[in-house]
Amino acid sequence: SFPGGTNECQVAELADGTLLLNMRGMTGNRRKIAHSRDGGATWGEVTEDPALVEPRCQGSLQVLTDTVTGDRNRLLFANPASLTRDHFTVRLSYDEGRTWPIAKLVHAGPAAYSCLTVLADGGVGALYERGTREPYERITFARFSLDWLTDGADRLPPAAAR
């Protein structure tokens, strides 16, 4: 339990089988996280992730690749990375969510809830709320590649090698 509580959780299974729970906090402006090493039967301490600023809004968590089936661990996170519901940003972690060295702004204006998915070709899809005056004017689907997210510094191996 975390002081003030949490809700709107997302979970990802990491390469070693650990579950990472990423939560909207009801207090403060950082995402809350916890880990389970027994398939979710019990959870460790809930802590704040200092890198993941939030306006108390749902976020999306998605494994892109892992070392079990691929070349390296890549974990994605998306949310309005601001103290207000704007600046919809996608982040990339190579160390199972311990750090988030890559962050790319997708929409600078008002934005809110989102859902990330990995597409059949290895690309990423982000369905998210956005607008020009408020975050709930439309729902947008953005499609992007790892190459775009990392400004060419990282690419998925050819499909045959995945």
mmCIF file of C-alpha atoms in Angstrom:
data_model
loop_
_atom_site.group_PDB
_atom_site.id
_atom_site.type_symbol
_atom_site.label_atom_id
_atom_site.label_comp_id
_atom_site.label_asym_id
_atom_site.label_seq_id
_atom_site.Cartn_x
_atom_site.Cartn_y
_atom_site.Cartn_z
ATOM 1 C CA SER A 1 0.000 0.000 0.000
ATOM 2 C CA PHE A 2 1.161 3.527 -0.765
ATOM 3 C CA PRO A 3 0.106 6.618 1.203
ATOM 4 C CA GLY A 4 -2.845 8.118 -0.647
ATOM 5 C CA GLY A 5 -3.329 4.978 -2.738
ATOM 6 C CA THR A 6 -2.850 4.060 -6.369
ATOM 7 C CA ASN A 7 -5.041 3.048 -9.300
ATOM 8 C CA GLU A 8 -5.020 2.601 -13.107
ATOM 9 C CA CYS A 9 -2.197 0.065 -13.089
ATOM 10 C CA GLN A 10 -0.258 -1.476 -15.956
ATOM 11 C CA VAL A 11 1.828 -4.634 -15.606
ATOM 12 C CA ALA A 12 4.681 -6.009 -17.704
ATOM 13 C CA GLU A 13 6.508 -9.317 -17.414
ATOM 14 C CA LEU A 14 10.253 -8.716 -17.432
ATOM 15 C CA ALA A 15 12.797 -11.075 -19.024
ATOM 16 C CA ASP A 16 13.480 -12.930 -15.754
ATOM 17 C CA GLY A 17 9.764 -13.471 -15.059
ATOM 18 C CA THR A 18 9.470 -10.649 -12.525
ATOM 19 C CA LEU A 19 6.282 -8.604 -12.884
ATOM 20 C CA LEU A 20 6.609 -4.814 -12.917
ATOM 21 C CA LEU A 21 3.497 -2.930 -11.823
ATOM 22 C CA ASN A 22 3.358 0.734 -12.873
ATOM 23 C CA MET A 23 0.617 2.768 -11.154
ATOM 24 C CA ARG A 24 -1.021 6.142 -11.125
ATOM 25 C CA GLY A 25 -0.568 7.652 -7.688
ATOM 26 C CA MET A 26 -3.319 9.505 -5.878
ATOM 27 C CA THR A 27 -0.729 11.823 -4.302
ATOM 28 C CA GLY A 28 2.410 13.422 -5.687
ATOM 29 C CA ASN A 29 3.454 13.668 -9.325
ATOM 30 C CA ARG A 30 5.556 10.565 -9.951
ATOM 31 C CA ARG A 31 4.461 7.115 -11.156
ATOM 32 C CA LYS A 32 4.438 4.442 -8.462
ATOM 33 C CA ILE A 33 6.011 1.021 -9.084
ATOM 34 C CA ALA A 34 6.188 -2.379 -7.407
ATOM 35 C CA HIS A 35 7.640 -5.778 -8.330
ATOM 36 C CA SER A 36 6.416 -9.345 -7.864
ATOM 37 C CA ARG A 37 8.688 -12.367 -8.096
ATOM 38 C CA ASP A 38 5.922 -14.931 -7.550
ATOM 39 C CA GLY A 39 3.571 -14.284 -10.454
ATOM 40 C CA GLY A 40 1.630 -11.550 -8.687
ATOM 41 C CA ALA A 41 0.708 -13.491 -5.522
ATOM 42 C CA THR A 42 2.667 -10.927 -3.475
ATOM 43 C CA TRP A 43 4.171 -7.543 -4.265
ATOM 44 C CA GLY A 44 7.209 -5.709 -2.944
ATOM 45 C CA GLU A 45 7.247 -2.190 -1.581
ATOM 46 C CA VAL A 46 5.526 0.497 -3.637
ATOM 47 C CA THR A 47 7.990 3.266 -4.502
ATOM 48 C CA GLU A 48 8.017 6.344 -6.707
ATOM 49 C CA ASP A 49 9.879 6.275 -10.009
ATOM 50 C CA PRO A 50 11.745 9.616 -9.975
ATOM 51 C CA ALA A 51 12.048 9.688 -13.783
ATOM 52 C CA LEU A 52 8.346 9.260 -14.526
ATOM 53 C CA VAL A 53 6.613 12.561 -13.875
ATOM 54 C CA GLU A 54 2.838 12.521 -14.191
ATOM 55 C CA PRO A 55 -0.208 14.746 -13.726
ATOM 56 C CA ARG A 56 -2.022 11.851 -11.983
ATOM 57 C CA CYS A 57 -3.187 10.293 -15.225
ATOM 58 C CA GLN A 58 -3.251 6.761 -16.611
ATOM 59 C CA GLY A 59 -0.076 5.641 -18.391
ATOM 60 C CA SER A 60 0.803 2.742 -20.669
ATOM 61 C CA LEU A 61 3.526 0.114 -20.218
ATOM 62 C CA GLN A 62 4.582 -2.384 -22.912
ATOM 63 C CA VAL A 63 7.472 -4.793 -23.480
ATOM 64 C CA LEU A 64 8.867 -4.183 -26.979
ATOM 65 C CA THR A 65 11.570 -6.891 -26.919
ATOM 66 C CA ASP A 66 13.350 -9.042 -24.358
ATOM 67 C CA THR A 67 16.386 -11.275 -24.185
ATOM 68 C CA VAL A 68 14.188 -14.380 -23.904
ATOM 69 C CA THR A 69 13.049 -14.104 -27.538
ATOM 70 C CA GLY A 70 15.107 -11.223 -28.911
ATOM 71 C CA ASP A 71 18.390 -9.364 -28.899
ATOM 72 C CA ARG A 72 17.892 -7.112 -25.837
ATOM 73 C CA ASN A 73 15.429 -5.863 -23.247
ATOM 74 C CA ARG A 74 13.349 -2.897 -24.385
ATOM 75 C CA LEU A 75 10.475 -1.622 -22.244
ATOM 76 C CA LEU A 76 8.190 1.228 -23.330
ATOM 77 C CA PHE A 77 6.197 3.667 -21.206
ATOM 78 C CA ALA A 78 3.874 6.462 -22.359
ATOM 79 C CA ASN A 79 1.974 9.197 -20.535
ATOM 80 C CA PRO A 80 1.477 12.949 -20.371
ATOM 81 C CA ALA A 81 4.989 13.671 -19.031
ATOM 82 C CA SER A 82 4.101 16.881 -17.278
ATOM 83 C CA LEU A 83 2.405 18.208 -14.161
ATOM 84 C CA THR A 84 -0.636 18.864 -16.343
ATOM 85 C CA ARG A 85 -2.301 16.655 -18.956
ATOM 86 C CA ASP A 86 -0.096 17.560 -21.905
ATOM 87 C CA HIS A 87 3.248 16.628 -23.484
ATOM 88 C CA PHE A 88 2.361 13.045 -24.443
ATOM 89 C CA THR A 89 5.741 11.295 -24.369
ATOM 90 C CA VAL A 90 6.985 7.773 -25.071
ATOM 91 C CA ARG A 91 9.976 6.525 -23.067
ATOM 92 C CA LEU A 92 12.307 3.573 -23.575
ATOM 93 C CA SER A 93 14.198 1.569 -20.948
ATOM 94 C CA TYR A 94 16.952 -0.953 -21.665
ATOM 95 C CA ASP A 95 17.256 -2.090 -18.030
ATOM 96 C CA GLU A 96 13.754 -3.359 -17.219
ATOM 97 C CA GLY A 97 12.411 0.032 -16.117
ATOM 98 C CA ARG A 98 15.176 0.989 -13.683
ATOM 99 C CA THR A 99 16.081 3.996 -15.887
ATOM 100 C CA TRP A 100 14.403 5.673 -18.858
ATOM 101 C CA PRO A 101 17.218 7.189 -20.971
ATOM 102 C CA ILE A 102 15.135 7.702 -24.123
ATOM 103 C CA ALA A 103 12.135 10.051 -24.194
ATOM 104 C CA LYS A 104 10.406 11.322 -27.323
ATOM 105 C CA LEU A 105 7.606 13.870 -27.406
ATOM 106 C CA VAL A 106 4.705 12.643 -29.552
ATOM 107 C CA HIS A 107 2.214 15.486 -28.930
ATOM 108 C CA ALA A 108 3.053 18.745 -27.130
ATOM 109 C CA GLY A 109 -0.530 19.867 -26.566
ATOM 110 C CA PRO A 110 -3.208 18.552 -24.221
ATOM 111 C CA ALA A 111 -3.196 14.741 -23.886
ATOM 112 C CA ALA A 112 -4.442 12.080 -21.484
ATOM 113 C CA TYR A 113 -4.977 8.298 -21.475
ATOM 114 C CA SER A 114 -3.067 5.998 -23.810
ATOM 115 C CA CYS A 115 -2.518 2.407 -24.858
ATOM 116 C CA LEU A 116 0.733 1.074 -26.339
ATOM 117 C CA THR A 117 0.988 -2.039 -28.495
ATOM 118 C CA VAL A 118 3.642 -3.821 -30.524
ATOM 119 C CA LEU A 119 2.615 -4.199 -34.163
ATOM 120 C CA ALA A 120 3.168 -7.300 -36.287
ATOM 121 C CA ASP A 121 6.128 -5.694 -38.098
ATOM 122 C CA GLY A 122 7.876 -4.762 -34.822
ATOM 123 C CA GLY A 123 6.697 -1.168 -34.927
ATOM 124 C CA VAL A 124 4.881 0.478 -32.035
ATOM 125 C CA GLY A 125 1.327 1.776 -31.957
ATOM 126 C CA ALA A 126 0.093 4.363 -29.476
ATOM 127 C CA LEU A 127 -3.618 5.109 -29.168
ATOM 128 C CA TYR A 128 -4.082 8.249 -27.068
ATOM 129 C CA GLU A 129 -6.438 11.076 -26.168
ATOM 130 C CA ARG A 130 -5.392 14.542 -27.343
ATOM 131 C CA GLY A 131 -6.595 17.935 -28.382
ATOM 132 C CA THR A 132 -5.700 21.557 -28.998
ATOM 133 C CA ARG A 133 -7.659 23.108 -26.098
ATOM 134 C CA GLU A 134 -8.314 20.086 -23.875
ATOM 135 C CA PRO A 135 -7.070 16.492 -23.824
ATOM 136 C CA TYR A 136 -10.371 14.835 -24.760
ATOM 137 C CA GLU A 137 -11.145 16.297 -28.190
ATOM 138 C CA ARG A 138 -10.074 13.261 -30.231
ATOM 139 C CA ILE A 139 -8.449 9.864 -30.070
ATOM 140 C CA THR A 140 -5.331 9.503 -32.224
ATOM 141 C CA PHE A 141 -3.376 6.469 -33.363
ATOM 142 C CA ALA A 142 0.348 7.123 -33.803
ATOM 143 C CA ARG A 143 2.621 4.551 -35.403
ATOM 144 C CA PHE A 144 6.377 4.779 -34.969
ATOM 145 C CA SER A 145 9.541 2.708 -35.117
ATOM 146 C CA LEU A 146 12.342 2.101 -32.651
ATOM 147 C CA ASP A 147 14.572 3.916 -35.150
ATOM 148 C CA TRP A 148 12.365 7.058 -34.847
ATOM 149 C CA LEU A 149 12.134 6.791 -31.067
ATOM 150 C CA THR A 150 15.927 6.628 -30.674
ATOM 151 C CA ASP A 151 16.840 9.031 -33.511
ATOM 152 C CA GLY A 152 18.533 6.162 -35.340
ATOM 153 C CA ALA A 153 20.622 4.963 -32.373
ATOM 154 C CA ASP A 154 18.737 1.652 -32.063
ATOM 155 C CA ARG A 155 16.965 -0.565 -34.558
ATOM 156 C CA LEU A 156 15.274 -3.926 -34.336
ATOM 157 C CA PRO A 157 17.179 -6.750 -35.987
ATOM 158 C CA PRO A 158 15.684 -8.105 -39.226
ATOM 159 C CA ALA A 159 12.497 -10.120 -38.647
ATOM 160 C CA ALA A 160 14.301 -13.401 -39.381
ATOM 161 C CA ALA A 161 16.719 -12.715 -36.508
ATOM 162 C CA ARG A 162 13.952 -11.943 -33.977
#
